[in-house]
Short mmCIF file of C-alpha atoms and ligand atoms in Angstrom, two decimals:
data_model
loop_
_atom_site.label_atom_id
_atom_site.label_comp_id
_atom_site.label_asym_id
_atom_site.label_seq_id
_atom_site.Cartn_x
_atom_site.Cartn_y
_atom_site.Cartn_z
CA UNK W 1 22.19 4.61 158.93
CA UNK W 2 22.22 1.44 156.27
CA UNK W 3 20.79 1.84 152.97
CA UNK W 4 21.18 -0.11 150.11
CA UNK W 5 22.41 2.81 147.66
CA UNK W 6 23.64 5.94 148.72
CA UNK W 7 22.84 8.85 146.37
CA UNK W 8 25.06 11.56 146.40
CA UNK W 9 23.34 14.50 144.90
CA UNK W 10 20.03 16.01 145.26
CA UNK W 11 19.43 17.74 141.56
CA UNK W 12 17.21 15.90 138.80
CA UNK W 13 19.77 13.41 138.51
CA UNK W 14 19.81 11.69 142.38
CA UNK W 15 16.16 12.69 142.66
CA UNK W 16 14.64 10.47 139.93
CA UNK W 17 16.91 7.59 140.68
CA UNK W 18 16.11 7.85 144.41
CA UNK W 19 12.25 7.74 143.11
CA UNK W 20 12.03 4.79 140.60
CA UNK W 21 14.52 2.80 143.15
CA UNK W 22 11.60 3.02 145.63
CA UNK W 23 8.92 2.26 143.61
CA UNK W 24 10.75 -0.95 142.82
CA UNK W 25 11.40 -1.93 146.86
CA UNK W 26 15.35 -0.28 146.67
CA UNK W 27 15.93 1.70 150.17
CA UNK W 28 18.30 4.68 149.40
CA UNK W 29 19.23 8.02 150.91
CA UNK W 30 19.79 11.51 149.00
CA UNK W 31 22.58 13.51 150.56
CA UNK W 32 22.54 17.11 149.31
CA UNK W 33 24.75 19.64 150.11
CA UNK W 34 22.22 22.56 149.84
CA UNK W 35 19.11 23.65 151.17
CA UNK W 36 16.26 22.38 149.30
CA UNK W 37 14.87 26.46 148.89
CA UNK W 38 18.39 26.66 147.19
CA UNK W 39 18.03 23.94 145.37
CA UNK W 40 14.90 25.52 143.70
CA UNK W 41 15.70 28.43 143.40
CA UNK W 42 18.21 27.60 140.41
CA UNK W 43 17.24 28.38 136.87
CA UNK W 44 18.15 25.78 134.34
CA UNK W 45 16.96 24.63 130.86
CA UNK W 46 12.97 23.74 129.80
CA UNK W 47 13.40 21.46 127.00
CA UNK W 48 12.62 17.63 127.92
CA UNK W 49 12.85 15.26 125.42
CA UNK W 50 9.72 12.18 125.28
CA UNK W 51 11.83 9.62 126.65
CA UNK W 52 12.18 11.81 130.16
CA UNK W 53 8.68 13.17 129.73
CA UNK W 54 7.70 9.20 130.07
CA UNK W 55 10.28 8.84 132.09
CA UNK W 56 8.76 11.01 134.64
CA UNK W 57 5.71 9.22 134.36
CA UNK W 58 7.18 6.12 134.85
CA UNK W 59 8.19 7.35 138.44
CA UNK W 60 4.82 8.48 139.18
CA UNK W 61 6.16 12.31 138.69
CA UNK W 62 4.22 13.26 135.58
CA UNK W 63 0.97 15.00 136.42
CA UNK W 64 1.81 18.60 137.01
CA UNK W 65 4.16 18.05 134.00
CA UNK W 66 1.11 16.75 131.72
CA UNK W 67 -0.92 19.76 132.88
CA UNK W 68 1.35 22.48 132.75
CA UNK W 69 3.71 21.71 130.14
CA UNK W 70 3.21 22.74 126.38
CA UNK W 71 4.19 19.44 123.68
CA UNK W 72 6.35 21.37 121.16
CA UNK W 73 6.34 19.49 117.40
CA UNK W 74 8.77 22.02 116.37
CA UNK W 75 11.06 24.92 116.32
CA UNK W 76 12.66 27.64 114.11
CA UNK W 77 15.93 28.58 112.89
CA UNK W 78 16.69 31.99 112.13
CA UNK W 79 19.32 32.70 109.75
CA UNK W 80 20.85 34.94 106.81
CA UNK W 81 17.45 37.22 106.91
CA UNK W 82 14.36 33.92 107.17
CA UNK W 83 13.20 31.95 109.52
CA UNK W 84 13.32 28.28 108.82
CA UNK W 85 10.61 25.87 110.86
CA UNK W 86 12.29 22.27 111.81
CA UNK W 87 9.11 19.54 112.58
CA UNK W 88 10.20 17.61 114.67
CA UNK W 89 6.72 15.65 114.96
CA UNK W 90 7.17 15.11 110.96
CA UNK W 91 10.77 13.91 110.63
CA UNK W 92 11.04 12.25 113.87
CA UNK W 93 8.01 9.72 113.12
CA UNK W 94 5.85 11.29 115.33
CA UNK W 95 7.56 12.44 118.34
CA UNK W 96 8.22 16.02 120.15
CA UNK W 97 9.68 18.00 123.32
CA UNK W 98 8.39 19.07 126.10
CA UNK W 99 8.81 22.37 127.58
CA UNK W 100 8.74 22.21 131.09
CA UNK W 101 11.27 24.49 133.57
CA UNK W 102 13.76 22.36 135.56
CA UNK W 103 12.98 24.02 137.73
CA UNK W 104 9.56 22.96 138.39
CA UNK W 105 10.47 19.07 137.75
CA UNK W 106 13.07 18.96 140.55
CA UNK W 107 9.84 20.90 142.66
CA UNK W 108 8.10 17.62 141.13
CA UNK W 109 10.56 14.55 142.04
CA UNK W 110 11.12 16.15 145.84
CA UNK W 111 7.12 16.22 146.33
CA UNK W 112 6.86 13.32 145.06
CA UNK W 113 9.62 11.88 147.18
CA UNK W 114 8.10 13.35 150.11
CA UNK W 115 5.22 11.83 149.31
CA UNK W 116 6.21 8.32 149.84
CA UNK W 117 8.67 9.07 152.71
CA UNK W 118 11.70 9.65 151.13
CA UNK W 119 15.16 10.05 153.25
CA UNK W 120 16.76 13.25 152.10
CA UNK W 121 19.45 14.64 153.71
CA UNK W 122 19.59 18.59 152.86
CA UNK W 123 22.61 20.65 154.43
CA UNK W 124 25.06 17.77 154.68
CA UNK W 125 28.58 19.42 154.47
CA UNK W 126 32.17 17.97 153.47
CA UNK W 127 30.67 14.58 152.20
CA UNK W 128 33.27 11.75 151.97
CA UNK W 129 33.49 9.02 150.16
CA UNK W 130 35.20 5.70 151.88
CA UNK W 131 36.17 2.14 150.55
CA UNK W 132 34.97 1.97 147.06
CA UNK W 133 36.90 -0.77 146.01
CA UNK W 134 35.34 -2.81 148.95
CA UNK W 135 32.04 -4.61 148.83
CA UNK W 136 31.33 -2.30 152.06
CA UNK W 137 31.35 1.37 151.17
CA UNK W 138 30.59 3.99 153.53
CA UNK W 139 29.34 7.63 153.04
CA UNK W 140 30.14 10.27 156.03
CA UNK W 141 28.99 14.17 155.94
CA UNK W 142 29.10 16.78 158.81
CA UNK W 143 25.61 18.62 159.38
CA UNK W 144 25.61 21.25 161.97
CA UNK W 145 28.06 20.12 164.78
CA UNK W 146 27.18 16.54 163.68
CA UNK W 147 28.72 13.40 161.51
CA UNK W 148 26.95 11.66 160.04
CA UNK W 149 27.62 8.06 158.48
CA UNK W 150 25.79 5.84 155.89
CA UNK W 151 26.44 2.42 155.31
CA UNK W 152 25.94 1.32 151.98
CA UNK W 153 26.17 -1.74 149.38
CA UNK W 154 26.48 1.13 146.26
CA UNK W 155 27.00 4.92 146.37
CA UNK W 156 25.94 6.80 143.23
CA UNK W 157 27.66 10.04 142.44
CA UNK W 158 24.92 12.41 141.19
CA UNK W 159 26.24 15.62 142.50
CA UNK W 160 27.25 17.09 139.57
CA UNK W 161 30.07 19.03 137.82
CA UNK W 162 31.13 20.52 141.05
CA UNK W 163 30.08 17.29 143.29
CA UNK W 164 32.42 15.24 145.16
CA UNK W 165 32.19 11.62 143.84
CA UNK W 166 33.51 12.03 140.47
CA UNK W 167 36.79 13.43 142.22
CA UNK W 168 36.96 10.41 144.55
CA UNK W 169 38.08 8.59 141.46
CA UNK W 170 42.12 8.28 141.17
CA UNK W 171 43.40 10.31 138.39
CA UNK W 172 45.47 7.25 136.98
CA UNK W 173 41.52 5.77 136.36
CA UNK W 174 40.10 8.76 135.30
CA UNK W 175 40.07 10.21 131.43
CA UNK W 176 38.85 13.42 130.99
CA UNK W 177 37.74 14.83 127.80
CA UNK W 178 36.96 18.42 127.54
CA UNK W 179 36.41 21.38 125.24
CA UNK W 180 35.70 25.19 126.38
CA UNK W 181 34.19 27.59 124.32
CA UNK W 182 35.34 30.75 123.87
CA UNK W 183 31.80 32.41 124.63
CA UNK W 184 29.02 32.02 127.53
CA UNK W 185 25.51 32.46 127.09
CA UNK W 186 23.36 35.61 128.56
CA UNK W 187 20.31 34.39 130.05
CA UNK W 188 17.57 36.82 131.17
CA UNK W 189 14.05 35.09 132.58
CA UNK W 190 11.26 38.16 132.08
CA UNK W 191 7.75 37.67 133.42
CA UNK W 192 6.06 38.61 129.82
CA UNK W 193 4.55 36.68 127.17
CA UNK W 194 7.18 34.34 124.74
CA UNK W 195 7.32 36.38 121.53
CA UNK W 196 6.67 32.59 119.56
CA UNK W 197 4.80 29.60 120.31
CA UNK W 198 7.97 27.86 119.44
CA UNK W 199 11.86 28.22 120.05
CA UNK W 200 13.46 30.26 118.13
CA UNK W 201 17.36 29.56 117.57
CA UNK W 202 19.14 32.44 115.77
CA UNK W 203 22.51 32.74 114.23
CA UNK W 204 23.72 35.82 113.59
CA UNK W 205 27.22 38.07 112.89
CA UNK W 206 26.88 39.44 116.26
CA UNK W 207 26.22 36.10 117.59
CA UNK W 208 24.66 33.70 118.60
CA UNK W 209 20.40 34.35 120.13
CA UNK W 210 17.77 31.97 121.08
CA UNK W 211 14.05 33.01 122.37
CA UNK W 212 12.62 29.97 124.79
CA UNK W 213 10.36 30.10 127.76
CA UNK W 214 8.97 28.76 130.70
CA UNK W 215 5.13 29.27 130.18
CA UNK W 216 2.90 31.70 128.14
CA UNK W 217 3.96 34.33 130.55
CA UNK W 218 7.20 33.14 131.38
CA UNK W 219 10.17 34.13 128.47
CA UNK W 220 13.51 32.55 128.56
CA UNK W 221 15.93 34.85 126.84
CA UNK W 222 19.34 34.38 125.73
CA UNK W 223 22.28 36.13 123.76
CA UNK W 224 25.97 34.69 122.80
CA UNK W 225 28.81 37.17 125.18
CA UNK W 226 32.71 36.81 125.27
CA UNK W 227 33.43 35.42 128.46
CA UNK W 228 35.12 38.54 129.27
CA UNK W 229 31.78 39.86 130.00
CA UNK W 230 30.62 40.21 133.50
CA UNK W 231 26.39 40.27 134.36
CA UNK W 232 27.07 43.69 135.75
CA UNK W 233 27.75 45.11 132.49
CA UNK W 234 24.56 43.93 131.38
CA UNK W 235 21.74 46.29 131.98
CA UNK W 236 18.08 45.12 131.19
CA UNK W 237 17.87 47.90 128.31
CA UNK W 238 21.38 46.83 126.63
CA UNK W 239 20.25 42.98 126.69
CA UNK W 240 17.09 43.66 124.95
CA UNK W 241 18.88 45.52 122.44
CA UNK W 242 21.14 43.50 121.44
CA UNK W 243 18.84 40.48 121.70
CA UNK W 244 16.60 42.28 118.82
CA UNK W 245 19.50 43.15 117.15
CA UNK W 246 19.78 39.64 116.24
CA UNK W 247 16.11 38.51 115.36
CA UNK W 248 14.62 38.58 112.02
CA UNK W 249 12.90 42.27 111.65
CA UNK W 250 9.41 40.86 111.83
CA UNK W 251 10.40 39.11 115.08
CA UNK W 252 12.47 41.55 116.88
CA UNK W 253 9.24 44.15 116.22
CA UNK W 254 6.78 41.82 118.39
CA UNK W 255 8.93 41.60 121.08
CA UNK W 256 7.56 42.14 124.25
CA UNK W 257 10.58 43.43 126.82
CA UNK W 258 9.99 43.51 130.88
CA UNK W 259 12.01 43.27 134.16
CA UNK W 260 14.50 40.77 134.17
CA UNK W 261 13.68 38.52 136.65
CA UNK W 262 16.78 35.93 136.86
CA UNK W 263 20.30 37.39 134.83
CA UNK W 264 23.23 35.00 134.83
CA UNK W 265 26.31 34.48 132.75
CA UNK W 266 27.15 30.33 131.41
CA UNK W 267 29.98 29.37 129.99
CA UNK W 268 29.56 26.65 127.24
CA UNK W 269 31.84 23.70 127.56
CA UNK W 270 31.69 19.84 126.43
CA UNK W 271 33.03 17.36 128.94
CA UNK W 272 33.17 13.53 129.98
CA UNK W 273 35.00 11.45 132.41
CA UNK W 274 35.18 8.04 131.64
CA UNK W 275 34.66 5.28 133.11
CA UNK W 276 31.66 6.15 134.65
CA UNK W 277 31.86 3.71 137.19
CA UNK W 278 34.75 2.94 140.16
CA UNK W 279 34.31 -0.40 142.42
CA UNK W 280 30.82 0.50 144.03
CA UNK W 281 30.79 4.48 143.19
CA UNK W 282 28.92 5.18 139.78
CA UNK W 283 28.25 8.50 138.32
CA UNK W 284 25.17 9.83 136.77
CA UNK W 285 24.42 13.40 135.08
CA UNK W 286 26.50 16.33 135.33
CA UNK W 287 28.67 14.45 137.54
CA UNK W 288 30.45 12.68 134.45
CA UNK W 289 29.36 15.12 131.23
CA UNK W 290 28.55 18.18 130.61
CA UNK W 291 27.26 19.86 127.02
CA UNK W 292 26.79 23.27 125.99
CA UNK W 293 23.54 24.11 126.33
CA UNK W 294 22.36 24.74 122.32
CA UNK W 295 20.80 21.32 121.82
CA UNK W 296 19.18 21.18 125.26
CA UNK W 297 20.89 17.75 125.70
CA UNK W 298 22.32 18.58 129.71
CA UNK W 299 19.16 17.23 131.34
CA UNK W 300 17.99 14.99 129.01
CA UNK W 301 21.23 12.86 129.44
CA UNK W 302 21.53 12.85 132.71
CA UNK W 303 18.14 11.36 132.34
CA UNK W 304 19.17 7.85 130.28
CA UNK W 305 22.13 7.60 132.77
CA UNK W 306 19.65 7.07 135.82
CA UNK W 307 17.28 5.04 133.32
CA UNK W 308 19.98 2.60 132.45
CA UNK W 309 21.19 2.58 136.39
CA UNK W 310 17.35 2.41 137.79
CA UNK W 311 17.26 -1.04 135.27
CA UNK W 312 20.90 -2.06 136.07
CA UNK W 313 19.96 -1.86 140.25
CA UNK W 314 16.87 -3.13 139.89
CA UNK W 315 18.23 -6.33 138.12
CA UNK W 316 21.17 -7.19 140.75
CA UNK W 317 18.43 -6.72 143.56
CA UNK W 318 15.60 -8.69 141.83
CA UNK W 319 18.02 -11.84 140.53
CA UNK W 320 21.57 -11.26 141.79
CA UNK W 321 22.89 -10.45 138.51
CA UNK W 322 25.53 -7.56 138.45
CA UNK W 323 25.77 -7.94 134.28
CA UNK W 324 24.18 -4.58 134.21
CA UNK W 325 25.65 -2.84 136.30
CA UNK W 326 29.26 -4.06 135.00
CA UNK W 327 28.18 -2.74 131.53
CA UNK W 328 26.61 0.67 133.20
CA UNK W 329 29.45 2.89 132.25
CA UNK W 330 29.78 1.71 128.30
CA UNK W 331 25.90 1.54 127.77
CA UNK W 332 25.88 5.19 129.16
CA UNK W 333 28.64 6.35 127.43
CA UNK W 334 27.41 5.13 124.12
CA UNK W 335 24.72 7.69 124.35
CA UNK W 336 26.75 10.29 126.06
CA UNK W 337 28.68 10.71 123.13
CA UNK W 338 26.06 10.89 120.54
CA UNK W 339 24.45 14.09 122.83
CA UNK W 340 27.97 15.32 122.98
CA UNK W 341 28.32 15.34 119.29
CA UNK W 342 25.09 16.66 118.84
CA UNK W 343 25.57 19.60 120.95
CA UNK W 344 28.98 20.20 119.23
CA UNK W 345 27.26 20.05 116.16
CA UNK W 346 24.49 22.90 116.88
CA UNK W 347 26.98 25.10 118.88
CA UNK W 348 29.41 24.94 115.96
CA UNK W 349 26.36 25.69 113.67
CA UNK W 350 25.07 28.79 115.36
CA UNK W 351 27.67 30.71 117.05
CA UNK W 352 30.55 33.34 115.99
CA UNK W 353 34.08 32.08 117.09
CA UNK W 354 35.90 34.73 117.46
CA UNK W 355 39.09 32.44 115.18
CA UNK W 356 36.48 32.27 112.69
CA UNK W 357 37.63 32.85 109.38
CA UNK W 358 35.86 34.36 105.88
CA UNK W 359 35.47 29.88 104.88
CA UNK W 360 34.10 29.32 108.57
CA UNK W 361 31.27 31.55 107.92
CA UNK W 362 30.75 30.70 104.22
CA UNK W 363 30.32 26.87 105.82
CA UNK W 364 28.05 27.53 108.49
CA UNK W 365 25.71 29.05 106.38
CA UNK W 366 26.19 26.48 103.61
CA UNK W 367 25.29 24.24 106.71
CA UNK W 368 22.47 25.72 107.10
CA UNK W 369 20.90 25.99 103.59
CA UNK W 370 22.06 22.70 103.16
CA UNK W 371 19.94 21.75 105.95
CA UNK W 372 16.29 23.45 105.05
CA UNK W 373 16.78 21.85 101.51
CA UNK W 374 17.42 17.84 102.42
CA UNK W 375 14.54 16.37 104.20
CA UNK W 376 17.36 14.07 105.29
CA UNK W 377 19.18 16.55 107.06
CA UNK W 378 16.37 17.70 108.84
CA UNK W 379 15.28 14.00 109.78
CA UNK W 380 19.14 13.96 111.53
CA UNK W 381 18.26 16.77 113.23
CA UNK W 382 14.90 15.82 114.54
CA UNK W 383 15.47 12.49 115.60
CA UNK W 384 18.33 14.04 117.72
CA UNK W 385 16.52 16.93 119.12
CA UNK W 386 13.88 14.79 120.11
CA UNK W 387 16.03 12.74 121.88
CA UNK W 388 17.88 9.21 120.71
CA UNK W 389 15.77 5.92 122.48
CA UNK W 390 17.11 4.36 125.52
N1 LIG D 1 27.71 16.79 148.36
C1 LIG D 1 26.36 16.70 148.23
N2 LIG D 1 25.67 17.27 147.23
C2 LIG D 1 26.36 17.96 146.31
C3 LIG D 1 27.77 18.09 146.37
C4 LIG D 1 28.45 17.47 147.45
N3 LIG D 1 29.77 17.56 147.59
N4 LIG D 1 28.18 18.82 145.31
C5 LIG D 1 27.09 19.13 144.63
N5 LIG D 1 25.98 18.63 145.21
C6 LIG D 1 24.59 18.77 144.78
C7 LIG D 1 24.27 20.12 144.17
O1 LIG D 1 23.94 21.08 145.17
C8 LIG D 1 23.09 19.79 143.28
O2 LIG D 1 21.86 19.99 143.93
O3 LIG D 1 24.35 17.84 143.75
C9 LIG D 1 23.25 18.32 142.96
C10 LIG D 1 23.59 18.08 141.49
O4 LIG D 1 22.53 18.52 140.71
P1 LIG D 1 22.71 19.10 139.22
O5 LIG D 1 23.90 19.98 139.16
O6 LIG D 1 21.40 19.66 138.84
O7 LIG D 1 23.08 17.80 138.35
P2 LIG D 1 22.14 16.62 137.86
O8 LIG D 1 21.18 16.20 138.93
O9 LIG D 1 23.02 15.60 137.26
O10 LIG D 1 21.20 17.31 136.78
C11 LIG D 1 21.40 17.28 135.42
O11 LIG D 1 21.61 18.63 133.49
O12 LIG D 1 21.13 20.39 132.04
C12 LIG D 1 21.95 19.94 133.04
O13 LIG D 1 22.97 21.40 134.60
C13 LIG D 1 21.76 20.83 134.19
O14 LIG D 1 21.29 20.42 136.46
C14 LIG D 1 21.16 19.89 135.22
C15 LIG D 1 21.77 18.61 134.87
C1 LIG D 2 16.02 27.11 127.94
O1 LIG D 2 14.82 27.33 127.82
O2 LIG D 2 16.65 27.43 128.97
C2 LIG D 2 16.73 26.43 126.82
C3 LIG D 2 16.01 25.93 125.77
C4 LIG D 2 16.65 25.32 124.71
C5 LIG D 2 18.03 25.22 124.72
C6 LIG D 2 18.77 25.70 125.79
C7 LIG D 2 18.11 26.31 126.85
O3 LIG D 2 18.66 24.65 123.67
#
């Protein structure tokens, strides 16, 4: 087969590139190791920022989105015994988040890739990567008893943090920059109604809670656990618990518990691999970074990494000019960093480190008043949460 960009990766990441490619004339081919039913069957985060949200229209992905999403202009903080309210539509000059499941957007981009007869490969086993540094790369993959090959003038790693492409870089290219956390998150989906119209982040001595959801009847649950802590140990009873153990009174008493649906441990780490590009091999998503989940950043940045590509490929097909592309990996990296240190920021905020002196705590809350008394401090927050342009 001969495509004009190979996309390695069939999460939100390869999927949206693939799409706006198209609708600009750009033949490509998404090779994904999975099957698409476990593709979709993965829980993830709910929290898209307006640039994606118009993003999404822009590749003619938007609709179901627009219906079935709710436009958030705000969430809360809980903290020392209150509940502070952060509007975002009021210090971010108008803007706001949508809350729509992963999910249901990767459901989304592979209809609408259907749609206009997208090439997807699903199932494609030990993927390779071959001749990067030539202007003739090649992709092969095994499927069933098969090999398959791609011919291609660029390959673009979107396969994230696990994927293939990012390790087909040579370490002496490579720099890595990571920090783990010494906690994961305990996420529990529950088929009952969100016990707030808006997000509630809490930080708490026992750690770390936040209440999002899906839908009206959809909750998305989560509690701060040592990473010594295995699912198992985690019964549906002991998670509600401890998740009301950490809300305000008033909050924790309108609760409404149910079945878990989905239970799963994450562990929270910050990470980036830079350069983000190698001879004809550029990476996109979780492929390159990776952010602890607390400012709902993960998504949204893989999202102005295939924004700036979609513009950067579109330019050296339209005119010949590969200026864009050659400044790809800084332009994304400028605002990789910026979600990075936002994400730092709010994890550092809201959780309990277990090193965390008698001074740590007195700052974090200090932090925190600081922040619900300086409309300035809020505006910092908003204009982040909200998502930076691109
Ligand atoms: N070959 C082919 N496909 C692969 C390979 C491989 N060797 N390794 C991984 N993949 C596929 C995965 O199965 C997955 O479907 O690549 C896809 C990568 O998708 P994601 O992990 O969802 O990454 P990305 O598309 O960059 O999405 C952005 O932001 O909030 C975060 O983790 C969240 O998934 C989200 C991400
Ligand atoms: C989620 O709904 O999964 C979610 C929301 C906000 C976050 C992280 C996760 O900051």
């Amino acid at each position: 087969m001969k495509v004009q960009v190979c996309i390695i990766g069939g999460g939100p990441s390869g999927l949206l590139l693939s799409q706006l490619l198209h609708l600009q004339g750009i033949d490509t081919v998404v090779l994904e190791r999975q099957s698409r039913d476990y593709v979709l069957g993965r829980i993830r985060a709910g929290v898209l920022e307006h640039g994606f949200a118009r993003l999404m229209r822009e590749a003619q992905c938007g609709d179901r989105m627009d219906r079935e999403g709710e436009i958030h202009n705000g969430f809360e903080i809980a903290h020392d015994g209150v509940l502070d309210r952060v509007d975002l539509f009021k210090h971010s000059g108008g803007n706001s988040v949508m809350v729509y499941g992963q999910t249901e957007l990767t459901r989304d981009l592979y209809e609408a890739r259907d749609r206009l007869g997208g090439k997807i490969v699903h199932n494609a086993e030990d993927v390779t990567l071959h001749d990067l540094t030539s202007d003739a790369p090649f992709v092969t993959w095994r499927s069933g008893d098969g090999i398959g090959r791609v011919d291609c003038d660029y390959v673009i790693g979107a396969d994230g943090f696990h994927g293939v492409s990012r390790k087909s870089i040579p370490s002496a290219v490579l720099r890595e920059y990571e920090k783990v956390y010494p906690f994961g998150w305990l996420g529990v989906l529950s088929r009952t109604k969100p016990v707030s119209g808006e997000l509630i982040y809490a930080r708490h001595e026992r750690g770390f809670a936040l209440c999002s959801m899906r839908s009206h009847v959809l909750s998305r649950y989560y509690i701060q656990v040592p990473l010594s802590d295995h699912v198992e140990d985690w019964s549906d009873d002991a998670f509600w618990a401890e998740l009301k153990r950490r809300l305000p009174d008033e909050v924790a008493a309108r609760l409404i518990t149910g079945p878990s649906i989905e239970k799963s441990i994450a562990p929270l780490r910050s990470y980036v691999a830079e350069p983000m590009r190698y001879g004809r091999l550029f990476l996109a998503g979780d492929a390159a970074h990776i952010v602890p989940p607390t400012g709902a950043k993960g998504l949204n940045t893989a999202a102005s990494d295939v924004y700036y590509l979609h513009q950067a490929l579109v330019a050296r097909y339209k005119t010949g000019d590969e200026a864009a592309l050659d400044g790809y990996s800084d332009r994304a990296l400028a605002r990789v960093w910026k979600a990075q240190r936002f994400s730092w920021w709010m994890t550092t905020l809201l959780h309990r480190f277990p090193d965390h002196i008698a001074y740590d705590q007195k700052l974090q809350q200090t932090e925190l008043a600081y922040l619900f008394s300086s409309e300035t401090a809020q505006r910092l927050l908003a204009e982040n949460y909200v998502g930076l342009p691109f």
